[in-house]
Short mmCIF file of C-alpha atoms in Angstrom, two decimals:
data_model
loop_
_atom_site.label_atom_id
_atom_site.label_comp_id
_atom_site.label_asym_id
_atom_site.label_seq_id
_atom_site.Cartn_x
_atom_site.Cartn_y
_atom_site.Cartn_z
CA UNK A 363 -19.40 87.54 -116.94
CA UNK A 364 -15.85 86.77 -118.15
CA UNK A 365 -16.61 83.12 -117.26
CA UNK A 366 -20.23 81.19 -117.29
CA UNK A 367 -20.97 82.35 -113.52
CA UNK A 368 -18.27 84.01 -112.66
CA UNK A 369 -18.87 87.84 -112.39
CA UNK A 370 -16.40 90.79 -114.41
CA UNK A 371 -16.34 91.91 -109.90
CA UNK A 372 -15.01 88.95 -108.23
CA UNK A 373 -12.61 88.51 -111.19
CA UNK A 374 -11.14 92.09 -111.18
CA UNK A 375 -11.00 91.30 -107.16
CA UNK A 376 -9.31 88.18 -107.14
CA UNK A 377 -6.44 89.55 -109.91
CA UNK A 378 -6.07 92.85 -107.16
CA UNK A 379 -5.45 90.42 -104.74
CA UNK A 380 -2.58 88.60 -106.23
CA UNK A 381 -1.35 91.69 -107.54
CA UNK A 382 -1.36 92.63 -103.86
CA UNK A 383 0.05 89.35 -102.61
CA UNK A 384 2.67 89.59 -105.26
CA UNK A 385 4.19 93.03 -103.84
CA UNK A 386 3.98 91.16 -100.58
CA UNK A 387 5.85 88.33 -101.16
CA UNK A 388 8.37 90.14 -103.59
CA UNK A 389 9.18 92.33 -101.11
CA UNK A 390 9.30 89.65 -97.88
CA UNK A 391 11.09 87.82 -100.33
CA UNK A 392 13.63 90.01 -101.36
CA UNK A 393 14.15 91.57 -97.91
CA UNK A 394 14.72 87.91 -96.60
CA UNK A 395 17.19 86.80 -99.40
CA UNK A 396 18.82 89.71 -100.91
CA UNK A 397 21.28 90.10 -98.65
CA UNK A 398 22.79 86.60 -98.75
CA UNK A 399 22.41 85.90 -102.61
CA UNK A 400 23.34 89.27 -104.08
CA UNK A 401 24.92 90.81 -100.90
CA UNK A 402 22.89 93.67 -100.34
CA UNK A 403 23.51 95.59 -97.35
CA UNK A 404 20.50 97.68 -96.24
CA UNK A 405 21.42 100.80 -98.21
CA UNK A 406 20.86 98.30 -101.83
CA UNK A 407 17.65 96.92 -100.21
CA UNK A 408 16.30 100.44 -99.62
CA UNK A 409 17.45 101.73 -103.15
CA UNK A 410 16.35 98.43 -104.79
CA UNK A 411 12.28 99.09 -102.80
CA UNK A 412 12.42 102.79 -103.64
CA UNK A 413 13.23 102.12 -107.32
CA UNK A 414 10.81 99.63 -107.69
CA UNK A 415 8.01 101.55 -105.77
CA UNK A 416 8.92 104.50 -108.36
CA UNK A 417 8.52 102.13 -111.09
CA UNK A 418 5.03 101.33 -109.85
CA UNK A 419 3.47 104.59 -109.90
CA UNK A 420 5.16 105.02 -112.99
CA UNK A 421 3.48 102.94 -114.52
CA UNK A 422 0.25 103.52 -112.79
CA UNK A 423 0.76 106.85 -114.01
CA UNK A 424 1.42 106.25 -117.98
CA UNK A 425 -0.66 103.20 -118.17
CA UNK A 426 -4.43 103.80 -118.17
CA UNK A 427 -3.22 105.42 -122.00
CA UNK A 428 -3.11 101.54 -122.70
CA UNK A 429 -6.34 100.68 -120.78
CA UNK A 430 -8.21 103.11 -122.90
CA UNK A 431 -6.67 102.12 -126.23
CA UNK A 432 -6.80 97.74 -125.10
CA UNK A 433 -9.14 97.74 -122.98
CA UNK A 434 -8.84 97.06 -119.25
CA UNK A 435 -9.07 93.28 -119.51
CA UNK A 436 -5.77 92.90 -121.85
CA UNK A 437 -4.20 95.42 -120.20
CA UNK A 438 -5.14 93.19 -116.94
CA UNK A 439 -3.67 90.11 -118.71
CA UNK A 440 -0.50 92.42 -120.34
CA UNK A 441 0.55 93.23 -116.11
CA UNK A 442 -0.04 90.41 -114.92
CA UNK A 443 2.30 88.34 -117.51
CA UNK A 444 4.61 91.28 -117.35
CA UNK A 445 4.57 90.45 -113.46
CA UNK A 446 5.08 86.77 -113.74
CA UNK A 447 8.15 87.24 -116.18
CA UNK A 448 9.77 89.95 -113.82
CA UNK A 449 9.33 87.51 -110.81
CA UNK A 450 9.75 84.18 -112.04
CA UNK A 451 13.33 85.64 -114.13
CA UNK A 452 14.43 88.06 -110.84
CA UNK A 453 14.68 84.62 -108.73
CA UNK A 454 16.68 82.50 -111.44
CA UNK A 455 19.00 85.39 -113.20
CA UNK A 456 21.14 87.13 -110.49
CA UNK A 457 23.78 88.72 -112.60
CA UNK A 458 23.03 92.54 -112.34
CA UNK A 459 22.03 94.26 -113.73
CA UNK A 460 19.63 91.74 -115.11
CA UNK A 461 18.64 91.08 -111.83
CA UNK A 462 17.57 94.27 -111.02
CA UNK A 463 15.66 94.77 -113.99
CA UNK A 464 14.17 92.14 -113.67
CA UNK A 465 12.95 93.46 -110.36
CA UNK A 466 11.53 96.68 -112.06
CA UNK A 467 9.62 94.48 -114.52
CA UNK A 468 7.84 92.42 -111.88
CA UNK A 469 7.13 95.94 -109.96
CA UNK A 470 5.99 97.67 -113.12
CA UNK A 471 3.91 94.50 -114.35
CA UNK A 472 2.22 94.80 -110.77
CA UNK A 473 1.33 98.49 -111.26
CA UNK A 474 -0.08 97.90 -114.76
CA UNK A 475 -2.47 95.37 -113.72
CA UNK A 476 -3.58 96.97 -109.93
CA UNK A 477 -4.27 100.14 -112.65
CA UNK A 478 -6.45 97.86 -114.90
CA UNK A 479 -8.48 97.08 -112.12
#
């Protein structure tokens, strides 16, 4: 196992659930405060959710290249910091179009590490 008694399974599980919870939340998130910090208007929320759901299979798509050169576990680790950067900045930095980037990052961090998995 990765840890003394903790199996390579329950690991890989428990990092496909927070990548899971992450979308979740990002999205609840965004839906529920988007439109009074950066005033969005639905048209910029659905733009801003298609982009970033584009950006996930993106990078679903063109990752496993990295899984098979690093390895599965780093590229794990590599999403799941990309993630944490992307979310942690995209709720601090709301000048665009920083902001929005920062969006894509936290959706293409979550798509590299749900691949990894």
């Amino acid at each position: 196992g990765i840890l003394p008694g903790v199996s390579a399974q329950f690991a890989l599980r428990s990092i496909a659930l927070v990548v899971g919870w992450s979308l979740t939340l990002s999205v609840y998130c965004y839906g529920l405060f988007a439109p009074k910090f950066m005033g969005y208007d639905q048209p910029q929320l659905s733009a801003t959710f298609s982009a970033g759901a584009l950006t996930t299979i993106a990078a679903q798509v063109l990752f496993p290249t990295l899984v098979r050169r690093i390895g599965p576990h780093l590229t794990s680790c590599f999403g799941l910091l990309t993630l944490s950067l992307g979310m942690a900045s995209q709720s601090i930095v709301r000048a665009q179009p920083l902001h929005s980037l920062f969006y894509l990052i936290n959706r293409a961090g979550a798509g590299i590490s749900d691949t990894s998995t």
